[in-house]
Amino acid sequence: MISGKKTMEMIDKIDAMFPDAECELIHENSFELTIAVLLSAQCTDNLVNRVTRELFKKYKTPEDFLAVGLEELENDIRSIGLFRNKAKNIQKLCRDLIDRYDGEIPGNYDDLVSLAGVGRKTANVVLSVAFDVPRIAVDTHVERVTKRLGIARYKDSVLEVERTLMKKIPAERWSKTHHQLIFFGRYHCLSRSPKCDVCPLLEDCREGQKRMKVKAGQ
DNA sequence: CTCCCGATAT
DNA sequence: ATATCAGGAG
């Protein structure tokens, strides 16, 4: 695994590539953000935004989501995939918000993960984006790029990846870096076909070096 | 660990 | 055709 200094050199290059990286899930408040992140599991941000644009016109409060039948909500989010679990979780979550949290999204980790459909990654995104609490949410992109770059080990769990990143990156940069790693993974270090040939980090990247050798030897 | 799942890119 | 997409619950 790579040193903290080397890690920050790579982080700085990614910072230069995506200086304006930010949350791309369209939302107007912490409630909409939480619903959007819940919906984003195994689905692209683009598709989530396409659905929530209509969804948030129809459903503005937890009460609105509980005012319709489960089947109607399922149909309203069907195109996102995993729609049965997500619809069920949204209604449970809204019920809990009303019963236990006065209808408001709580701003601390333990309360967030107690909500249906909200796990560690979703809670970290909500804390970071909606409440300005320093967190690093490790999603599929963050996990992939940090492992490729050698910042984390391939055998590491997402929790271990998160701890490693928090250890190597100063807390005041967690939020920004988190989004920059996602942009890097989403637009440059793609899962199927990473753009190693035009990557500013190629010389630093273990996976990139490996891939270039394979490419040269065929 | 498995299951949930439609849309999209390759 | 199939891998992948801002994961979480059982």
Coordinates of C-alpha atoms (C1' of nucleotides) in Angstrom, one line a residue:
Chain A
M1 CA 0.0 0.0 0.0
I2 CA 1.1 3.5 -0.9
S3 CA 2.4 6.1 1.6
G4 CA 0.3 9.1 2.7
K5 CA 2.6 11.5 0.9
K6 CA 2.3 9.6 -2.4
T7 CA -1.4 9.4 -1.9
M8 CA -1.7 13.2 -1.6
E9 CA 0.3 13.7 -4.8
M10 CA -2.3 11.6 -6.6
I11 CA -5.2 13.3 -4.9
D12 CA -3.7 16.7 -6.0
K13 CA -3.6 15.5 -9.6
I14 CA -7.3 14.4 -9.4
D15 CA -8.1 17.8 -7.8
A16 CA -6.6 19.5 -10.8
M17 CA -8.6 17.3 -13.2
F18 CA -12.0 17.9 -11.4
P19 CA -11.8 21.2 -9.5
D20 CA -15.6 21.6 -9.5
A21 CA -16.6 18.1 -8.5
E22 CA -19.8 18.1 -6.4
C23 CA -22.9 16.0 -5.6
E24 CA -24.7 15.4 -8.9
L25 CA -27.9 14.1 -7.4
I26 CA -30.4 17.0 -7.8
H27 CA -32.1 17.9 -4.5
E28 CA -33.5 21.0 -2.7
N29 CA -33.3 19.8 0.9
S30 CA -32.0 17.0 3.1
F31 CA -35.2 14.9 2.7
E32 CA -34.9 15.0 -1.1
L33 CA -31.2 14.2 -0.9
T34 CA -31.8 11.2 1.3
I35 CA -34.5 9.8 -1.0
A36 CA -32.2 10.4 -4.1
V37 CA -29.3 8.6 -2.5
L38 CA -31.5 5.7 -1.5
L39 CA -32.7 5.5 -5.0
S40 CA -29.2 5.6 -6.5
A41 CA -28.2 2.2 -5.3
Q42 CA -27.0 0.2 -8.4
C43 CA -28.3 2.9 -10.7
T44 CA -26.7 5.9 -12.5
D45 CA -27.1 9.5 -11.2
N46 CA -28.5 10.5 -14.6
L47 CA -31.4 8.1 -14.3
V48 CA -32.1 9.0 -10.7
N49 CA -32.3 12.7 -11.6
R50 CA -34.6 11.9 -14.5
V51 CA -37.0 10.1 -12.2
T52 CA -36.8 12.5 -9.2
R53 CA -37.5 15.5 -11.4
E54 CA -41.1 14.2 -11.7
L55 CA -41.1 12.3 -8.3
F56 CA -40.4 15.4 -6.2
K57 CA -43.2 17.3 -7.9
K58 CA -45.7 14.7 -6.7
Y59 CA -44.1 13.8 -3.3
K60 CA -42.7 16.7 -1.2
T61 CA -43.1 15.5 2.4
P62 CA -42.9 12.1 4.2
E63 CA -46.7 12.3 4.5
D64 CA -47.0 12.5 0.7
F65 CA -45.1 9.3 0.2
L66 CA -47.4 7.6 2.8
A67 CA -50.6 8.9 1.2
V68 CA -50.3 6.5 -1.8
G69 CA -50.4 2.7 -2.0
L70 CA -47.1 0.8 -2.2
E71 CA -47.9 -0.2 -5.8
E72 CA -48.4 3.3 -6.9
L73 CA -45.0 4.4 -5.5
E74 CA -43.4 1.3 -7.1
N75 CA -44.7 2.4 -10.4
D76 CA -43.4 5.9 -9.9
I77 CA -39.8 4.7 -9.4
R78 CA -40.0 1.5 -11.5
S79 CA -37.4 2.6 -14.2
I80 CA -34.7 2.9 -11.5
G81 CA -34.5 -0.8 -10.8
L82 CA -34.6 -2.6 -7.4
F83 CA -38.0 -0.7 -7.2
R84 CA -39.8 -3.1 -4.8
N85 CA -37.1 -2.8 -2.1
K86 CA -36.7 0.9 -2.6
A87 CA -40.4 1.7 -2.5
K88 CA -40.9 -0.3 0.6
N89 CA -37.9 1.3 2.3
I90 CA -39.0 4.8 1.4
Q91 CA -42.4 4.3 3.0
K92 CA -40.8 2.7 6.1
L93 CA -38.3 5.6 6.3
C94 CA -41.1 8.2 6.0
R95 CA -43.1 6.4 8.7
D96 CA -40.1 6.5 11.0
L97 CA -39.3 10.2 10.2
I98 CA -42.8 11.1 11.3
D99 CA -43.0 8.9 14.3
R100 CA -39.5 9.4 15.7
Y101 CA -37.9 12.4 14.1
D102 CA -40.7 15.0 13.8
G103 CA -40.6 14.5 10.0
E104 CA -37.1 15.8 9.6
I105 CA -33.9 14.0 8.4
P106 CA -31.7 13.6 11.5
G107 CA -28.1 15.0 11.3
N108 CA -26.2 12.3 13.0
Y109 CA -24.9 8.9 11.9
D110 CA -26.6 6.5 14.3
D111 CA -30.1 8.0 13.7
L112 CA -29.5 8.0 9.9
V113 CA -28.5 4.3 9.7
S114 CA -31.5 3.4 11.8
L115 CA -33.7 4.4 8.9
A116 CA -34.9 1.8 6.4
G117 CA -32.7 1.7 3.3
V118 CA -30.0 3.9 4.8
G119 CA -26.7 2.2 5.3
R120 CA -23.2 3.5 6.0
K121 CA -22.6 4.9 2.5
T122 CA -25.9 6.7 2.2
A123 CA -25.6 8.1 5.8
N124 CA -22.1 9.4 5.0
V125 CA -23.3 11.2 1.8
V126 CA -26.2 12.8 3.7
L127 CA -24.0 13.9 6.6
S128 CA -21.4 15.3 4.2
V129 CA -23.6 17.0 1.6
A130 CA -26.6 18.1 3.7
F131 CA -25.0 18.7 7.1
D132 CA -21.4 19.6 6.3
V133 CA -20.1 16.9 8.5
P134 CA -16.7 15.7 7.3
R135 CA -17.1 12.2 5.9
I136 CA -15.9 10.0 3.0
A137 CA -18.6 7.8 1.5
V138 CA -17.1 4.8 -0.2
D139 CA -19.2 3.8 -3.1
T140 CA -18.4 1.6 -6.1
H141 CA -16.3 4.4 -7.8
V142 CA -14.3 5.3 -4.7
E143 CA -13.5 1.7 -4.0
R144 CA -12.5 0.9 -7.5
V145 CA -10.2 3.9 -8.1
T146 CA -8.5 3.8 -4.7
K147 CA -7.7 0.2 -5.2
R148 CA -6.4 0.7 -8.8
L149 CA -4.2 3.5 -7.7
G150 CA -2.8 1.4 -4.8
I151 CA -4.2 3.8 -2.1
A152 CA -6.0 0.8 -0.7
R153 CA -5.5 -3.0 -1.1
Y154 CA -7.8 -5.0 -3.4
K155 CA -8.7 -7.3 -0.5
D156 CA -9.8 -4.4 1.7
S157 CA -13.4 -4.1 2.7
V158 CA -15.2 -0.8 2.0
L159 CA -14.9 0.1 5.7
E160 CA -11.2 -0.5 5.5
V161 CA -11.0 1.7 2.4
E162 CA -12.8 4.4 4.2
R163 CA -10.5 4.3 7.3
T164 CA -7.4 4.3 5.0
L165 CA -8.7 7.4 3.1
M166 CA -9.5 9.2 6.4
K167 CA -6.0 8.4 7.7
K168 CA -4.2 9.7 4.6
I169 CA -6.3 12.7 3.7
P170 CA -6.7 15.8 6.0
A171 CA -10.3 16.1 7.3
E172 CA -10.8 19.5 5.7
R173 CA -10.5 17.9 2.3
W174 CA -12.6 14.8 2.9
S175 CA -15.8 16.2 1.4
K176 CA -14.2 17.7 -1.8
T177 CA -11.9 14.7 -2.3
H178 CA -14.8 12.3 -2.0
H179 CA -16.6 13.9 -4.9
Q180 CA -13.5 14.2 -6.9
L181 CA -12.8 10.5 -6.6
I182 CA -16.3 9.8 -7.8
F183 CA -15.9 12.1 -10.8
F184 CA -12.5 10.5 -11.5
G185 CA -14.1 7.1 -11.4
R186 CA -17.3 8.1 -13.3
Y187 CA -15.7 10.1 -16.1
H188 CA -12.1 8.9 -16.4
C189 CA -11.1 5.8 -14.6
L190 CA -14.1 3.8 -15.9
S191 CA -14.8 0.3 -14.8
R192 CA -14.9 -1.4 -18.2
S193 CA -12.4 0.8 -20.1
P194 CA -10.3 3.2 -18.0
K195 CA -8.6 6.0 -20.0
C196 CA -5.1 5.0 -19.0
D197 CA -3.6 6.3 -22.3
V198 CA -4.6 9.9 -21.4
C199 CA -4.3 9.6 -17.6
P200 CA -2.2 12.2 -15.7
L201 CA -1.8 9.5 -13.0
L202 CA -0.5 6.7 -15.2
E203 CA 3.1 6.9 -13.9
D204 CA 1.8 6.6 -10.3
C205 CA -0.9 4.0 -11.0
R206 CA -0.2 0.3 -10.3
E207 CA -3.2 -1.0 -12.3
G208 CA -2.5 1.4 -15.1
Q209 CA 1.1 0.2 -15.4
K210 CA -0.1 -3.4 -15.4
R211 CA -2.6 -2.6 -18.1
M212 CA -0.1 -0.8 -20.3
K213 CA 2.2 -3.8 -20.2
V214 CA -0.6 -6.2 -21.2
K215 CA -1.5 -3.8 -24.0
A216 CA 2.1 -3.7 -25.3
G217 CA 2.6 -7.4 -25.2
Q218 CA -0.1 -8.4 -27.6
Chain B
dC1 C1' -23.4 -14.9 1.1
dT2 C1' -27.7 -14.0 -1.9
dC3 C1' -31.3 -11.3 -3.5
dC4 C1' -33.2 -7.3 -5.4
dC5 C1' -33.7 -5.0 -11.0
dG6 C1' -34.3 -1.6 -15.0
dA7 C1' -31.5 1.2 -18.2
dT8 C1' -27.3 1.8 -20.5
dA9 C1' -22.7 1.2 -22.6
dT10 C1' -19.6 -1.9 -24.6
Chain C
dA1 C1' -25.1 -10.8 -24.6
dT2 C1' -23.4 -9.0 -20.5
dA3 C1' -21.1 -5.9 -17.1
dT4 C1' -22.1 -2.0 -14.6
dC5 C1' -24.5 1.6 -12.2
dA6 C1' -23.2 7.0 -5.9
dG7 C1' -26.0 -0.3 -1.8
dG8 C1' -28.7 -2.4 1.7
dA9 C1' -31.3 -6.0 4.1
dG10 C1' -32.0 -10.7 5.4

